[in-house]
Coordinates of C-alpha atoms in Angstrom, one line a residue:
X1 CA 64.8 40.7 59.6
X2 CA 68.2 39.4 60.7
X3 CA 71.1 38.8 58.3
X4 CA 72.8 36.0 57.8
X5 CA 76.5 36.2 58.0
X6 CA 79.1 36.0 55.1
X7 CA 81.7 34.0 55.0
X8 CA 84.9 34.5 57.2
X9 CA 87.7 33.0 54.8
X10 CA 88.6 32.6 51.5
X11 CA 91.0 30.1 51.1
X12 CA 93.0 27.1 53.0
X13 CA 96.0 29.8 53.6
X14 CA 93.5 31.9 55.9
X15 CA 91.7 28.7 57.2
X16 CA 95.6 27.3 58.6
X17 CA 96.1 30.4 60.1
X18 CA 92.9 30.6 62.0
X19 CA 93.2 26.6 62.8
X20 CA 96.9 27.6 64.5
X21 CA 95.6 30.0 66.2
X22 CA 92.8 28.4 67.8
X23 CA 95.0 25.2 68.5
X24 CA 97.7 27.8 70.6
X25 CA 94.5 29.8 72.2
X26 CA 96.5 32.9 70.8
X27 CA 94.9 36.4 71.7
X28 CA 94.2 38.5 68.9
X29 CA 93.0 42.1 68.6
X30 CA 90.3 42.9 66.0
X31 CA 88.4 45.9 65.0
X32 CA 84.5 45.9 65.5
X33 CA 83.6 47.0 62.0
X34 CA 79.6 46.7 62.7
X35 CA 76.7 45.4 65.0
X36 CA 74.0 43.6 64.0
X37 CA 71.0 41.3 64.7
X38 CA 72.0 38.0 62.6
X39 CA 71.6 34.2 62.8
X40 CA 74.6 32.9 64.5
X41 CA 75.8 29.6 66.3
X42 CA 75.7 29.3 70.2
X43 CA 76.9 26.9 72.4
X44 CA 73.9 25.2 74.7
X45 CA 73.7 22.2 76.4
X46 CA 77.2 20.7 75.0
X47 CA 76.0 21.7 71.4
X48 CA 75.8 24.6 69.5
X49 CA 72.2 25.6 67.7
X50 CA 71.4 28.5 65.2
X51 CA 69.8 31.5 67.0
X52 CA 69.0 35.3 66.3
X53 CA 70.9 37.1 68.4
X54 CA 73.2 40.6 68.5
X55 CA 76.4 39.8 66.9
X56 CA 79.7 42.2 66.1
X57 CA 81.4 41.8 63.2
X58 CA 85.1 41.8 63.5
X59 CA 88.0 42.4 61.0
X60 CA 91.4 40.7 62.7
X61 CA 94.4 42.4 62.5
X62 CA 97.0 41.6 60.2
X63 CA 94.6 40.0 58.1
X64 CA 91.3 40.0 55.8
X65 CA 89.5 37.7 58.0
X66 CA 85.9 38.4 58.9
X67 CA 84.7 37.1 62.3
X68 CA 82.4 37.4 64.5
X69 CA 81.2 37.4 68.1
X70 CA 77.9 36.9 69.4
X71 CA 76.5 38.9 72.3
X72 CA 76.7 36.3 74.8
X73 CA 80.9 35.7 74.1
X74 CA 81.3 39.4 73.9
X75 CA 80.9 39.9 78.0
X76 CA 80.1 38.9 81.2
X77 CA 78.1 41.8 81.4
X78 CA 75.0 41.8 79.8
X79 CA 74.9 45.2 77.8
X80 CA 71.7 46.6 76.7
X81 CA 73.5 46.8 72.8
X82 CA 77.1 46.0 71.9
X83 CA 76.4 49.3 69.3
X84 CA 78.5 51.6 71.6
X85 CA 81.3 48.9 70.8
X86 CA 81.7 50.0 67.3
X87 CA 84.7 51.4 66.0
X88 CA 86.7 49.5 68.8
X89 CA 89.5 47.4 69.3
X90 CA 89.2 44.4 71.3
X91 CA 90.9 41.4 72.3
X92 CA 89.7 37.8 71.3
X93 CA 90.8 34.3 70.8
X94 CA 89.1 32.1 68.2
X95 CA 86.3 30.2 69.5
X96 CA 85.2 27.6 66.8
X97 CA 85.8 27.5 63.3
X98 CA 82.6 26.4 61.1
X99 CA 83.6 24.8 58.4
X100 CA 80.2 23.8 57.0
X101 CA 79.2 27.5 57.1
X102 CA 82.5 29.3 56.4
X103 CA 82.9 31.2 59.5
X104 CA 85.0 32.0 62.8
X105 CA 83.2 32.9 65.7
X106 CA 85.6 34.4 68.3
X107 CA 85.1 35.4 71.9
X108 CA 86.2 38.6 73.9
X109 CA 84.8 36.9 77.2
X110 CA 87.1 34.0 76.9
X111 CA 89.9 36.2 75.7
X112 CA 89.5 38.1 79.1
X113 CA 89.3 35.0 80.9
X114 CA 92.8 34.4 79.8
X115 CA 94.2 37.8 80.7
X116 CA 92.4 37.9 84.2
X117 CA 94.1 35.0 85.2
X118 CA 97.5 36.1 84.3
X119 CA 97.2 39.6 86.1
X120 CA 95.6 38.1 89.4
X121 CA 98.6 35.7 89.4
X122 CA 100.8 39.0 88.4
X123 CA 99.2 40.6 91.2
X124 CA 100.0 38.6 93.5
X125 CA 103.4 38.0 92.8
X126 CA 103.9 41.7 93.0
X127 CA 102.1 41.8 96.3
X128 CA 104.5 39.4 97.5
X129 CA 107.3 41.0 96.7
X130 CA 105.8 44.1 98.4
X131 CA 105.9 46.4 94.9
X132 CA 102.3 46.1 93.8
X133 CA 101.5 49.6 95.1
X134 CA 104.7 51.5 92.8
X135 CA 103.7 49.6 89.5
X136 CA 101.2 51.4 86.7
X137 CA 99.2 49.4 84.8
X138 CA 97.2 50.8 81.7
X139 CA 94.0 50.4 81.8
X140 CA 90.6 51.8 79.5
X141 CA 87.9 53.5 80.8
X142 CA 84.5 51.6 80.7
X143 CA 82.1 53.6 82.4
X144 CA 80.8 56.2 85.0
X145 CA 78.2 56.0 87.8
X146 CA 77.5 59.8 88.4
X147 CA 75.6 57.9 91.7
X148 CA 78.3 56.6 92.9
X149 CA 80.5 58.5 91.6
X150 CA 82.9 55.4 90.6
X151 CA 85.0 55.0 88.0
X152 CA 84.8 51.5 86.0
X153 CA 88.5 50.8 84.4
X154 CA 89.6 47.4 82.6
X155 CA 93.4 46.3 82.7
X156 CA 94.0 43.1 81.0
X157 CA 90.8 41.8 81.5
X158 CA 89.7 42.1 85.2
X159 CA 87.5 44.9 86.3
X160 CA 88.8 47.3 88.6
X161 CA 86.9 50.4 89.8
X162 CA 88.1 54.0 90.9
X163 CA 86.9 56.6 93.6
X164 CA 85.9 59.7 91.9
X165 CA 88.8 61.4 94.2
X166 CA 91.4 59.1 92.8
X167 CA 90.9 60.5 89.2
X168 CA 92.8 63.9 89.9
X169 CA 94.2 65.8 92.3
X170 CA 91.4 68.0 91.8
X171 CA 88.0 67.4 93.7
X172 CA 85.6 68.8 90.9
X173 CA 83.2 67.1 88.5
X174 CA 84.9 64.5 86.8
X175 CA 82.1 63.5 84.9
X176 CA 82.8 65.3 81.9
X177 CA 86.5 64.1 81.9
X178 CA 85.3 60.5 81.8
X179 CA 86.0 59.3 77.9
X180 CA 84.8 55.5 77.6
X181 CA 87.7 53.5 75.8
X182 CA 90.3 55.9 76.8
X183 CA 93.5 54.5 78.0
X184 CA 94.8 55.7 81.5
X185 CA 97.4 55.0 83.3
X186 CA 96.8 53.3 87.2
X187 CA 98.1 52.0 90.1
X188 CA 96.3 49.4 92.3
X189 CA 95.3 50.8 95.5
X190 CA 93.7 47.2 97.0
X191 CA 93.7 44.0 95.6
X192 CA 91.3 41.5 97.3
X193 CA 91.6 38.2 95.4
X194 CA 88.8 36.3 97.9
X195 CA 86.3 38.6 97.1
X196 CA 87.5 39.4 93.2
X197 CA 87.5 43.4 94.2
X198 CA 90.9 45.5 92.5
X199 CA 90.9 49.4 93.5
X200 CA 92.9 51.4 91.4
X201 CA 94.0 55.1 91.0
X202 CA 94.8 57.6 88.3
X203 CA 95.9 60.4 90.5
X204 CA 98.8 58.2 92.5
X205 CA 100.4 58.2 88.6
X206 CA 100.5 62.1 88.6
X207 CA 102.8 64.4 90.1
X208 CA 100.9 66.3 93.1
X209 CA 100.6 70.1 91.4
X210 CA 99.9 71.2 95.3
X211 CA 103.5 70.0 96.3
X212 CA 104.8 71.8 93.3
X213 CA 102.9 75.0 94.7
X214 CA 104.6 75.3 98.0
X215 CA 108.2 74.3 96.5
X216 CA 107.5 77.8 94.1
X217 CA 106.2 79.8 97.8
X218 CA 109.0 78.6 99.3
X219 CA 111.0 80.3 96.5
X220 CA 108.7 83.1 96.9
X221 CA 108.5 82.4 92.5
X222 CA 105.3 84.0 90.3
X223 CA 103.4 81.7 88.8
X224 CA 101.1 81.9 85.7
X225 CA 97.3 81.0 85.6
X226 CA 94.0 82.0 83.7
X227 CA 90.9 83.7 85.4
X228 CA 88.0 80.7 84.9
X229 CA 85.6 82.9 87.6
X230 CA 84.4 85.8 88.7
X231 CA 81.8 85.4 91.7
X232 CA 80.0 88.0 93.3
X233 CA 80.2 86.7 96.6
X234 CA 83.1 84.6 96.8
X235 CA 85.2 86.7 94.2
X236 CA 88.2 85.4 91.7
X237 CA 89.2 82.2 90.7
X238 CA 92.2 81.5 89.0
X239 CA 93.9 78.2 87.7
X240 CA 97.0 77.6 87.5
X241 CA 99.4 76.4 85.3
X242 CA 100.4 74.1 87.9
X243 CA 96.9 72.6 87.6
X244 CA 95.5 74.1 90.6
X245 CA 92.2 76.4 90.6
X246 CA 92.6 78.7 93.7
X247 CA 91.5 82.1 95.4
X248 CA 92.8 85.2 92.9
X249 CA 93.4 88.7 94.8
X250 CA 93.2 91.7 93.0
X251 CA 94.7 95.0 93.6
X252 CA 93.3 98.3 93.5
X253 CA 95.4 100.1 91.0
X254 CA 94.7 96.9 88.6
X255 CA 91.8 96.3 86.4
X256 CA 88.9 93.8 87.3
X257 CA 89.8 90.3 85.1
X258 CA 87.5 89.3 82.6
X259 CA 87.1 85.2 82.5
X260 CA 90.0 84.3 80.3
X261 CA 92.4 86.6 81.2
X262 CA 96.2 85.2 81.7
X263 CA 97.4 86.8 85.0
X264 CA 100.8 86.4 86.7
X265 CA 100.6 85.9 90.6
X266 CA 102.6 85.8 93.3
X267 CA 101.5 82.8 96.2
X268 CA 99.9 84.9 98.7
X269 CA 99.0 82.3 101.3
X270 CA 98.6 78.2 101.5
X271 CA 96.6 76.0 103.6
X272 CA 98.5 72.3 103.4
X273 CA 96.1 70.4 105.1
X274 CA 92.7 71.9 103.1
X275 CA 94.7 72.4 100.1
X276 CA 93.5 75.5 99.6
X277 CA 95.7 78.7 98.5
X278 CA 95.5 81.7 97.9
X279 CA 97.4 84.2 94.7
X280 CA 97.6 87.8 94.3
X281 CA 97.4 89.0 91.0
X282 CA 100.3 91.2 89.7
X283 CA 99.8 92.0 85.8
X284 CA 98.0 90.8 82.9
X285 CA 101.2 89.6 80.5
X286 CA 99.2 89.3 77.4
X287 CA 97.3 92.6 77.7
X288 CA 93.2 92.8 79.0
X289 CA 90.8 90.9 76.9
X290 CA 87.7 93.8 76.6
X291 CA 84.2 92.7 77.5
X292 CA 82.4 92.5 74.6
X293 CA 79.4 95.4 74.4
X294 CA 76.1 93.8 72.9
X295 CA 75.3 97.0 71.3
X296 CA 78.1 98.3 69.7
X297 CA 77.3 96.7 66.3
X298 CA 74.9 99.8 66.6
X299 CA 77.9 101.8 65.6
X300 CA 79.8 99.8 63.7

């Protein structure tokens, strides 16, 4: 059975303060402190009429306010449940104020709304001025389509996506790096205002580690790194504390690596336009982890 919802304010000090800022169409952030099925007001056909619908509750900041935000103001896209929303902070302006009922209904879509139009026009200028591709934005994470294999990032309200190779300089699976509601840092690749599409990149906002590789061959330097493989056909893997997981040699008067292992390496050989390299392995500088014999609890 869906609950009715409690009563936003409690007296005419919190009611001024939400009248201001509904008059100045000030964003706000607020914390989503629950999601529920409940009777709410929505606005159809020029007047707004009681239905049950999925609403989240939000507690503003920097006050003791209750508001809330039905469903259909929380998006343009329609989610299957706002539940994953929980816990968040978003970004709203104050939509109507009930007074017969005692409540503030406020509105992440419109909130958006505002702040899309202020970064297409920011975009724009910076295009003009030819320094849109050297300025990092923050942006959160929204999603991941493994099918795809796009990234779906928010900044300031407009949805941007990602290549799956503009997430790191590595090419791996990314999937399990992708965090919803993080907050990255990005640059805009492409910005096509016409058709409403903004590419952006996380990797252009990190240092390349390969470059930092051949600056330490040139200096013929050893670098440090931790076996993460040992393949039967294709051999040792090690990455680096420059980021990078490449090719490990080993020796014959050194021990086989155990997955784990820190190993110091000198840059054996690198291929610039694969980015591929390959290290040879010259100690183990915290010792040999030992592999672990099932049975010797046997003799314990």
């Amino acid at each position: 059975m869906a609950e009715t919802l409690k009563t936003s304010w409690v007296n005419d000090n919190q009611l001024n303060e939400l009248a201001k800022i509904k008059r100045d169409r000030t964003i706000i952030k607020g914390a989503v402190t629950a999601v529920s099925t409940r009777e709410t007001k929505v606005l159809e056909d020029g007047k707004y009429v009681k239905k049950q619908m999925e609403v989240a509750t939000f507690l503003l900041e920097g006050t003791n306010i209750t508001a809330y935000c039905p469903s259909n103001e929380f998006s343009d896209h329609d989610f299957r449940s706002l539940n994953g929303f929980t816990g968040s902070i978003q970004e709203v302006i104050v939509d109507q104020i009930d007074i017969e009922d005692n409540i503030v209904l406020v509105s992440v879509r419109k909130a958006d709304d505002i702040r899309k139009a202020e970064f297409m026009k920011q975009l724009v200028t910076l295009e003009a001025e030819d320094s849109l591709k050297s300025t990092i934005f923050d942006g959160v994470v929204r999603g991941y389509n493994p099918n795809t294999r796009k990234v779906f990032v928010r900044i300031n309200g407009a949805d941007c996506f990602m290549n799956a190779r503009h997430w790191s300089w590595e090419n791996g699976n990314i999937q399990h790096e992708i965090n919803r509601g993080e907050t990255i840092q990005v640059k805009v690749l492409r910005f096509d205002k016409e058709n409403n599409l903004i590419q952006v990149s996380r990797r252009d906002t990190q240092d390349d580690p390969f470059k930092k590789l051949i600056e330490l061959y040139n200096q013929n330097s050893t670098v440090a790194g931790k076996v993460t493989n040992l393949d039967p056909i294709h051999g040792i893997f090690v990455k680096l504390d420059a980021g990078l997981e490449v090719k490990g040699i080993r020796p014959r008067h050194l021990p086989e690596p155990v997955v784990g292992d820190i190993v110091s390496c000198t840059i054996r050989s690198i291929d610039k336009d694969k980015r591929h390299a390959k290290v040879t392995i010259t100690g183990y500088p915290r010792g040999k982890k030992k592999i672990k014999d099932v049975a010797s609890f046997l003799f314990e």
